[in-house]
């Protein structure tokens, strides 16, 4: 999906990001492949316990998000043996299952008494099942994630701003319940002087090269009524992808971009959003929940200065959020499948999952997230729980890549470049996606 130059850079990054739990030689080492981000560092620490218990060493191949799909989808498609275990993105599950890249785990789960009923339902559907909503499992839910929002709690609590906001909008300044309220807050803060510095309303996803603007736009479109297809007729998209309500949702996303984002925000994704929030540029910040532990600990914007809220409701009261996160799978081309399955069994253990959460990972195990003490375990825990209850996800079809390429272009051309109308963009997307499914023989 990227240029050969970007792929080359990704390979270099993968080499530099490779790490091992220990320098001690083991009879058999496993290599786990994933993205290079904070949760991966937590997994390295967690996996030391696996090596202590089993004597099996762990190596890790971590690749930056911008190269993650290129690097590992190419590895899988070439039947490479680099990865024994892979934490693959949720949208890969269809292609990985149908192309034989992942080991089907049903028999293993039955043998080891690992029940998918023990995991958050949305993560089972999103990370493990193919076809969707069938008991065919290709991964264990590993890293729960969802798009949510952080806000500058310290700014929102300033008495003079609360007074001015209430006089202007007629409601108390606080976490927005609707997207209309979110836009009002963003407009209120846009180019405002706070502590002698010009600040801006919100950081949102606009990145063109991988998946950024699709994740951001969908995060809004779902709550406006967008549907991928006719619920009664698979792959029929006319009137669902480009419904009048979906058009209004995309118009809102562009309006939010135009009115209330900081300068230079035309290609922003996870890293750029974190930078904007940590540098004190924005009042609100759209991002996946994996960023929250690091922001909470930040000396400048964390602690009692930061707050978290769930994706707001749309005009009709619908409320959804874009699913992130991944499952862990055993690669079918690995010569170490038995040991890899031992890791999966170990990782599914309740105590391991509880430690995973404590280190900064996001457990999907019900025994962890439904523990009465969970909401108070971190300032962002309740927002994470509430967000995971309303998730939707992008296509997980084997042709996920061209489907994503189409939405990236259509959304960016309209929202950022200002080309055409929202209806033009969504009508075009129906044509693009229809062509993909026709080429696949599904229409």
PDB file of C-alpha atoms in Angstrom, residues 92-299:
ATOM      1  CA  UNK A  92      -6.510  -8.496   8.258  1.00  0.00           C
ATOM      2  CA  UNK A  93      -8.484 -11.378   9.698  1.00  0.00           C
ATOM      3  CA  UNK A  94     -10.504 -12.171   6.576  1.00  0.00           C
ATOM      4  CA  UNK A  95      -7.560 -12.273   4.213  1.00  0.00           C
ATOM      5  CA  UNK A  96      -5.332 -14.097   6.701  1.00  0.00           C
ATOM      6  CA  UNK A  97      -7.984 -16.791   7.247  1.00  0.00           C
ATOM      7  CA  UNK A  98      -8.945 -17.286   3.608  1.00  0.00           C
ATOM      8  CA  UNK A  99      -5.344 -17.279   2.394  1.00  0.00           C
ATOM      9  CA  UNK A 100      -4.186 -19.744   5.042  1.00  0.00           C
ATOM     10  CA  UNK A 101      -1.777 -17.390   6.833  1.00  0.00           C
ATOM     11  CA  UNK A 102      -3.091 -18.097  10.341  1.00  0.00           C
ATOM     12  CA  UNK A 103      -3.603 -21.379  12.176  1.00  0.00           C
ATOM     13  CA  UNK A 104      -7.278 -21.971  12.956  1.00  0.00           C
ATOM     14  CA  UNK A 105      -7.513 -22.146  16.740  1.00  0.00           C
ATOM     15  CA  UNK A 106     -10.823 -23.893  17.402  1.00  0.00           C
ATOM     16  CA  UNK A 107      -9.368 -27.309  18.247  1.00  0.00           C
ATOM     17  CA  UNK A 108      -6.645 -25.733  20.362  1.00  0.00           C
ATOM     18  CA  UNK A 109      -9.162 -23.630  22.284  1.00  0.00           C
ATOM     19  CA  UNK A 110     -11.329 -26.705  22.905  1.00  0.00           C
ATOM     20  CA  UNK A 111      -8.348 -28.747  24.093  1.00  0.00           C
ATOM     21  CA  UNK A 112      -7.085 -26.040  26.457  1.00  0.00           C
ATOM     22  CA  UNK A 113     -10.589 -25.023  27.598  1.00  0.00           C
ATOM     23  CA  UNK A 114     -10.135 -21.461  26.338  1.00  0.00           C
ATOM     24  CA  UNK A 115     -13.603 -20.053  25.772  1.00  0.00           C
ATOM     25  CA  UNK A 116     -14.342 -17.048  23.616  1.00  0.00           C
ATOM     26  CA  UNK A 117     -17.254 -16.381  25.959  1.00  0.00           C
ATOM     27  CA  UNK A 118     -14.629 -15.221  28.451  1.00  0.00           C
ATOM     28  CA  UNK A 119     -13.666 -12.253  26.258  1.00  0.00           C
ATOM     29  CA  UNK A 120     -15.410  -8.981  25.456  1.00  0.00           C
ATOM     30  CA  UNK A 121     -17.849  -9.907  22.650  1.00  0.00           C
ATOM     31  CA  UNK A 122     -16.882  -7.039  20.350  1.00  0.00           C
ATOM     32  CA  UNK A 123     -13.233  -8.102  20.451  1.00  0.00           C
ATOM     33  CA  UNK A 124     -14.100 -11.702  19.580  1.00  0.00           C
ATOM     34  CA  UNK A 125     -16.044 -10.588  16.511  1.00  0.00           C
ATOM     35  CA  UNK A 126     -13.509  -7.927  15.618  1.00  0.00           C
ATOM     36  CA  UNK A 127     -10.232  -9.734  16.226  1.00  0.00           C
ATOM     37  CA  UNK A 128     -10.907 -13.468  16.129  1.00  0.00           C
ATOM     38  CA  UNK A 129     -13.800 -14.492  13.884  1.00  0.00           C
ATOM     39  CA  UNK A 130     -13.919 -15.170  10.189  1.00  0.00           C
ATOM     40  CA  UNK A 131     -16.442 -15.256   8.711  1.00  0.00           C
ATOM     41  CA  UNK A 132     -17.836 -12.644  11.087  1.00  0.00           C
ATOM     42  CA  UNK A 133     -20.430 -13.809  13.596  1.00  0.00           C
ATOM     43  CA  UNK A 134     -19.478 -17.458  13.153  1.00  0.00           C
ATOM     44  CA  UNK A 135     -17.591 -19.630  15.679  1.00  0.00           C
ATOM     45  CA  UNK A 136     -14.445 -19.850  13.559  1.00  0.00           C
ATOM     46  CA  UNK A 137     -11.470 -18.445  15.437  1.00  0.00           C
ATOM     47  CA  UNK A 138      -8.123 -17.386  14.000  1.00  0.00           C
ATOM     48  CA  UNK A 139      -6.783 -15.263  16.854  1.00  0.00           C
ATOM     49  CA  UNK A 140      -7.049 -14.690  20.592  1.00  0.00           C
ATOM     50  CA  UNK A 141      -8.145 -11.130  21.482  1.00  0.00           C
ATOM     51  CA  UNK A 142      -4.913  -9.478  22.547  1.00  0.00           C
ATOM     52  CA  UNK A 143      -5.066  -5.689  22.572  1.00  0.00           C
ATOM     53  CA  UNK A 144      -8.381  -3.939  22.960  1.00  0.00           C
ATOM     54  CA  UNK A 145      -8.458  -0.485  21.425  1.00  0.00           C
ATOM     55  CA  UNK A 146     -10.968   2.097  20.281  1.00  0.00           C
ATOM     56  CA  UNK A 147     -11.011   5.706  19.136  1.00  0.00           C
ATOM     57  CA  UNK A 148     -11.914   8.073  21.956  1.00  0.00           C
ATOM     58  CA  UNK A 149     -11.055  11.579  23.078  1.00  0.00           C
ATOM     59  CA  UNK A 150      -8.869  13.348  25.593  1.00  0.00           C
ATOM     60  CA  UNK A 151      -9.423  16.933  26.690  1.00  0.00           C
ATOM     61  CA  UNK A 152      -7.657  19.602  28.712  1.00  0.00           C
ATOM     62  CA  UNK A 153      -9.537  19.279  31.973  1.00  0.00           C
ATOM     63  CA  UNK A 154      -7.572  22.156  33.468  1.00  0.00           C
ATOM     64  CA  UNK A 155      -8.674  24.519  30.680  1.00  0.00           C
ATOM     65  CA  UNK A 156     -12.292  23.375  30.858  1.00  0.00           C
ATOM     66  CA  UNK A 157     -12.339  24.068  34.610  1.00  0.00           C
ATOM     67  CA  UNK A 158     -11.141  27.692  34.418  1.00  0.00           C
ATOM     68  CA  UNK A 159     -13.972  29.769  35.968  1.00  0.00           C
ATOM     69  CA  UNK A 160     -13.664  32.617  33.476  1.00  0.00           C
ATOM     70  CA  UNK A 161     -13.901  30.214  30.524  1.00  0.00           C
ATOM     71  CA  UNK A 162     -16.821  28.364  32.083  1.00  0.00           C
ATOM     72  CA  UNK A 163     -18.682  31.648  32.528  1.00  0.00           C
ATOM     73  CA  UNK A 164     -17.989  32.848  28.978  1.00  0.00           C
ATOM     74  CA  UNK A 165     -18.910  29.499  27.462  1.00  0.00           C
ATOM     75  CA  UNK A 166     -22.200  29.242  29.386  1.00  0.00           C
ATOM     76  CA  UNK A 167     -23.195  32.745  28.324  1.00  0.00           C
ATOM     77  CA  UNK A 168     -22.447  31.981  24.678  1.00  0.00           C
ATOM     78  CA  UNK A 169     -23.820  28.453  24.290  1.00  0.00           C
ATOM     79  CA  UNK A 170     -26.231  28.018  27.182  1.00  0.00           C
ATOM     80  CA  UNK A 171     -24.770  24.843  28.643  1.00  0.00           C
ATOM     81  CA  UNK A 172     -21.935  24.029  31.029  1.00  0.00           C
ATOM     82  CA  UNK A 173     -18.489  23.556  29.525  1.00  0.00           C
ATOM     83  CA  UNK A 174     -17.583  19.893  29.938  1.00  0.00           C
ATOM     84  CA  UNK A 175     -17.125  16.670  27.956  1.00  0.00           C
ATOM     85  CA  UNK A 176     -19.519  16.860  24.973  1.00  0.00           C
ATOM     86  CA  UNK A 177     -22.470  14.494  24.737  1.00  0.00           C
ATOM     87  CA  UNK A 178     -23.063  15.164  21.025  1.00  0.00           C
ATOM     88  CA  UNK A 179     -20.958  16.034  18.015  1.00  0.00           C
ATOM     89  CA  UNK A 180     -22.686  19.402  17.813  1.00  0.00           C
ATOM     90  CA  UNK A 181     -21.471  20.136  21.332  1.00  0.00           C
ATOM     91  CA  UNK A 182     -17.979  18.938  20.429  1.00  0.00           C
ATOM     92  CA  UNK A 183     -17.864  21.412  17.530  1.00  0.00           C
ATOM     93  CA  UNK A 184     -19.077  24.239  19.777  1.00  0.00           C
ATOM     94  CA  UNK A 185     -16.266  23.514  22.222  1.00  0.00           C
ATOM     95  CA  UNK A 186     -13.728  23.330  19.403  1.00  0.00           C
ATOM     96  CA  UNK A 187     -14.906  26.667  18.014  1.00  0.00           C
ATOM     97  CA  UNK A 188     -14.766  28.207  21.477  1.00  0.00           C
ATOM     98  CA  UNK A 189     -11.114  27.267  21.960  1.00  0.00           C
ATOM     99  CA  UNK A 190      -9.945  27.899  18.375  1.00  0.00           C
ATOM    100  CA  UNK A 191      -7.198  30.549  18.363  1.00  0.00           C
ATOM    101  CA  UNK A 192      -7.924  31.433  21.979  1.00  0.00           C
ATOM    102  CA  UNK A 193      -5.127  32.734  24.192  1.00  0.00           C
ATOM    103  CA  UNK A 194      -4.536  30.525  27.227  1.00  0.00           C
ATOM    104  CA  UNK A 195      -1.602  31.164  29.537  1.00  0.00           C
ATOM    105  CA  UNK A 196      -0.108  33.477  26.935  1.00  0.00           C
ATOM    106  CA  UNK A 197      -0.248  30.910  24.131  1.00  0.00           C
ATOM    107  CA  UNK A 198      -2.538  30.571  21.108  1.00  0.00           C
ATOM    108  CA  UNK A 199      -4.411  27.266  21.256  1.00  0.00           C
ATOM    109  CA  UNK A 200      -6.750  25.429  18.910  1.00  0.00           C
ATOM    110  CA  UNK A 201      -9.938  23.435  19.137  1.00  0.00           C
ATOM    111  CA  UNK A 202      -9.183  19.824  18.248  1.00  0.00           C
ATOM    112  CA  UNK A 203      -6.749  17.386  16.708  1.00  0.00           C
ATOM    113  CA  UNK A 204      -8.443  14.870  14.396  1.00  0.00           C
ATOM    114  CA  UNK A 205      -7.254  12.215  11.958  1.00  0.00           C
ATOM    115  CA  UNK A 206      -6.452  13.457   8.439  1.00  0.00           C
ATOM    116  CA  UNK A 207      -3.503  11.254   7.388  1.00  0.00           C
ATOM    117  CA  UNK A 208      -3.560  10.104   3.754  1.00  0.00           C
ATOM    118  CA  UNK A 209      -0.864   7.441   3.419  1.00  0.00           C
ATOM    119  CA  UNK A 210      -2.105   4.517   5.512  1.00  0.00           C
ATOM    120  CA  UNK A 211      -5.496   4.509   7.281  1.00  0.00           C
ATOM    121  CA  UNK A 212      -5.709   7.699   9.321  1.00  0.00           C
ATOM    122  CA  UNK A 213      -8.459   9.757   7.705  1.00  0.00           C
ATOM    123  CA  UNK A 214     -10.611   6.652   7.251  1.00  0.00           C
ATOM    124  CA  UNK A 215     -10.414   5.839  10.958  1.00  0.00           C
ATOM    125  CA  UNK A 216     -11.276   9.430  11.847  1.00  0.00           C
ATOM    126  CA  UNK A 217     -14.093   9.955   9.370  1.00  0.00           C
ATOM    127  CA  UNK A 218     -15.686   6.612  10.177  1.00  0.00           C
ATOM    128  CA  UNK A 219     -15.538   7.478  13.863  1.00  0.00           C
ATOM    129  CA  UNK A 220     -18.024  10.241  13.057  1.00  0.00           C
ATOM    130  CA  UNK A 221     -19.950   8.677  10.161  1.00  0.00           C
ATOM    131  CA  UNK A 222     -21.139   5.666  12.168  1.00  0.00           C
ATOM    132  CA  UNK A 223     -23.050   7.898  14.585  1.00  0.00           C
ATOM    133  CA  UNK A 224     -24.602   9.825  11.703  1.00  0.00           C
ATOM    134  CA  UNK A 225     -26.118   6.679  10.197  1.00  0.00           C
ATOM    135  CA  UNK A 226     -23.471   5.405   7.771  1.00  0.00           C
ATOM    136  CA  UNK A 227     -23.732   1.682   7.014  1.00  0.00           C
ATOM    137  CA  UNK A 228     -21.329  -0.392   4.963  1.00  0.00           C
ATOM    138  CA  UNK A 229     -24.057  -2.390   3.280  1.00  0.00           C
ATOM    139  CA  UNK A 230     -27.700  -3.323   3.275  1.00  0.00           C
ATOM    140  CA  UNK A 231     -28.184  -5.506   6.388  1.00  0.00           C
ATOM    141  CA  UNK A 232     -30.513  -7.715   4.342  1.00  0.00           C
ATOM    142  CA  UNK A 233     -28.361  -7.931   1.208  1.00  0.00           C
ATOM    143  CA  UNK A 234     -24.574  -8.185   1.629  1.00  0.00           C
ATOM    144  CA  UNK A 235     -22.455  -5.920  -0.554  1.00  0.00           C
ATOM    145  CA  UNK A 236     -25.401  -3.747  -1.614  1.00  0.00           C
ATOM    146  CA  UNK A 237     -24.031  -0.314  -0.724  1.00  0.00           C
ATOM    147  CA  UNK A 238     -26.086   2.205  -2.687  1.00  0.00           C
ATOM    148  CA  UNK A 239     -28.198   4.213  -0.264  1.00  0.00           C
ATOM    149  CA  UNK A 240     -26.252   2.970   2.766  1.00  0.00           C
ATOM    150  CA  UNK A 241     -22.661   4.155   2.269  1.00  0.00           C
ATOM    151  CA  UNK A 242     -23.952   7.335   0.599  1.00  0.00           C
ATOM    152  CA  UNK A 243     -27.186   7.865   2.504  1.00  0.00           C
ATOM    153  CA  UNK A 244     -28.264  11.469   3.224  1.00  0.00           C
ATOM    154  CA  UNK A 245     -27.289  10.982   6.876  1.00  0.00           C
ATOM    155  CA  UNK A 246     -23.858   9.651   5.919  1.00  0.00           C
ATOM    156  CA  UNK A 247     -23.366  12.709   3.695  1.00  0.00           C
ATOM    157  CA  UNK A 248     -24.180  14.965   6.662  1.00  0.00           C
ATOM    158  CA  UNK A 249     -21.631  13.087   8.766  1.00  0.00           C
ATOM    159  CA  UNK A 250     -18.853  13.622   6.229  1.00  0.00           C
ATOM    160  CA  UNK A 251     -19.838  17.281   5.883  1.00  0.00           C
ATOM    161  CA  UNK A 252     -19.519  17.597   9.655  1.00  0.00           C
ATOM    162  CA  UNK A 253     -16.044  16.057   9.628  1.00  0.00           C
ATOM    163  CA  UNK A 254     -14.868  18.532   6.997  1.00  0.00           C
ATOM    164  CA  UNK A 255     -16.447  21.431   8.897  1.00  0.00           C
ATOM    165  CA  UNK A 256     -14.603  20.368  12.041  1.00  0.00           C
ATOM    166  CA  UNK A 257     -11.347  20.173  10.102  1.00  0.00           C
ATOM    167  CA  UNK A 258     -11.891  23.560   8.485  1.00  0.00           C
ATOM    168  CA  UNK A 259     -12.935  25.429  11.607  1.00  0.00           C
ATOM    169  CA  UNK A 260     -11.024  24.040  14.487  1.00  0.00           C
ATOM    170  CA  UNK A 261      -7.759  22.202  13.850  1.00  0.00           C
ATOM    171  CA  UNK A 262      -4.236  23.577  14.414  1.00  0.00           C
ATOM    172  CA  UNK A 263      -2.038  24.783  11.543  1.00  0.00           C
ATOM    173  CA  UNK A 264      -0.339  22.041   9.548  1.00  0.00           C
ATOM    174  CA  UNK A 265      -2.955  19.399  10.432  1.00  0.00           C
ATOM    175  CA  UNK A 266      -3.524  18.147   6.873  1.00  0.00           C
ATOM    176  CA  UNK A 267      -1.763  14.800   7.392  1.00  0.00           C
ATOM    177  CA  UNK A 268      -2.263  13.985  11.062  1.00  0.00           C
ATOM    178  CA  UNK A 269      -2.626  10.559  12.636  1.00  0.00           C
ATOM    179  CA  UNK A 270      -1.772   8.966  15.967  1.00  0.00           C
ATOM    180  CA  UNK A 271       1.702  10.393  16.521  1.00  0.00           C
ATOM    181  CA  UNK A 272       0.875  13.875  15.288  1.00  0.00           C
ATOM    182  CA  UNK A 273      -2.223  13.931  17.498  1.00  0.00           C
ATOM    183  CA  UNK A 274      -0.235  12.988  20.570  1.00  0.00           C
ATOM    184  CA  UNK A 275       2.321  15.679  19.749  1.00  0.00           C
ATOM    185  CA  UNK A 276      -0.401  18.315  19.355  1.00  0.00           C
ATOM    186  CA  UNK A 277      -1.926  17.442  22.705  1.00  0.00           C
ATOM    187  CA  UNK A 278       1.337  17.093  24.623  1.00  0.00           C
ATOM    188  CA  UNK A 279       2.641  20.405  23.292  1.00  0.00           C
ATOM    189  CA  UNK A 280      -0.445  22.220  24.569  1.00  0.00           C
ATOM    190  CA  UNK A 281      -1.800  23.123  21.136  1.00  0.00           C
ATOM    191  CA  UNK A 282      -5.314  21.674  21.387  1.00  0.00           C
ATOM    192  CA  UNK A 283      -8.226  21.513  23.794  1.00  0.00           C
ATOM    193  CA  UNK A 284      -9.400  18.113  22.523  1.00  0.00           C
ATOM    194  CA  UNK A 285      -7.656  15.222  20.863  1.00  0.00           C
ATOM    195  CA  UNK A 286      -9.067  12.287  18.887  1.00  0.00           C
ATOM    196  CA  UNK A 287      -6.962   9.164  19.256  1.00  0.00           C
ATOM    197  CA  UNK A 288      -6.939   5.473  20.006  1.00  0.00           C
ATOM    198  CA  UNK A 289      -7.082   4.551  23.673  1.00  0.00           C
ATOM    199  CA  UNK A 290      -3.598   3.015  23.578  1.00  0.00           C
ATOM    200  CA  UNK A 291      -2.243   6.575  23.806  1.00  0.00           C
ATOM    201  CA  UNK A 292      -3.971   7.273  27.104  1.00  0.00           C
ATOM    202  CA  UNK A 293      -1.542   5.645  29.574  1.00  0.00           C
ATOM    203  CA  UNK A 294       1.367   7.674  28.202  1.00  0.00           C
ATOM    204  CA  UNK A 295      -0.614  10.907  28.196  1.00  0.00           C
ATOM    205  CA  UNK A 296      -1.824  10.283  31.738  1.00  0.00           C
ATOM    206  CA  UNK A 297       1.801  10.085  32.893  1.00  0.00           C
ATOM    207  CA  UNK A 298       2.951  13.147  30.965  1.00  0.00           C
ATOM    208  CA  UNK A 299       4.355  15.833  33.256  1.00  0.00           C
TER     209      UNK A 299
END
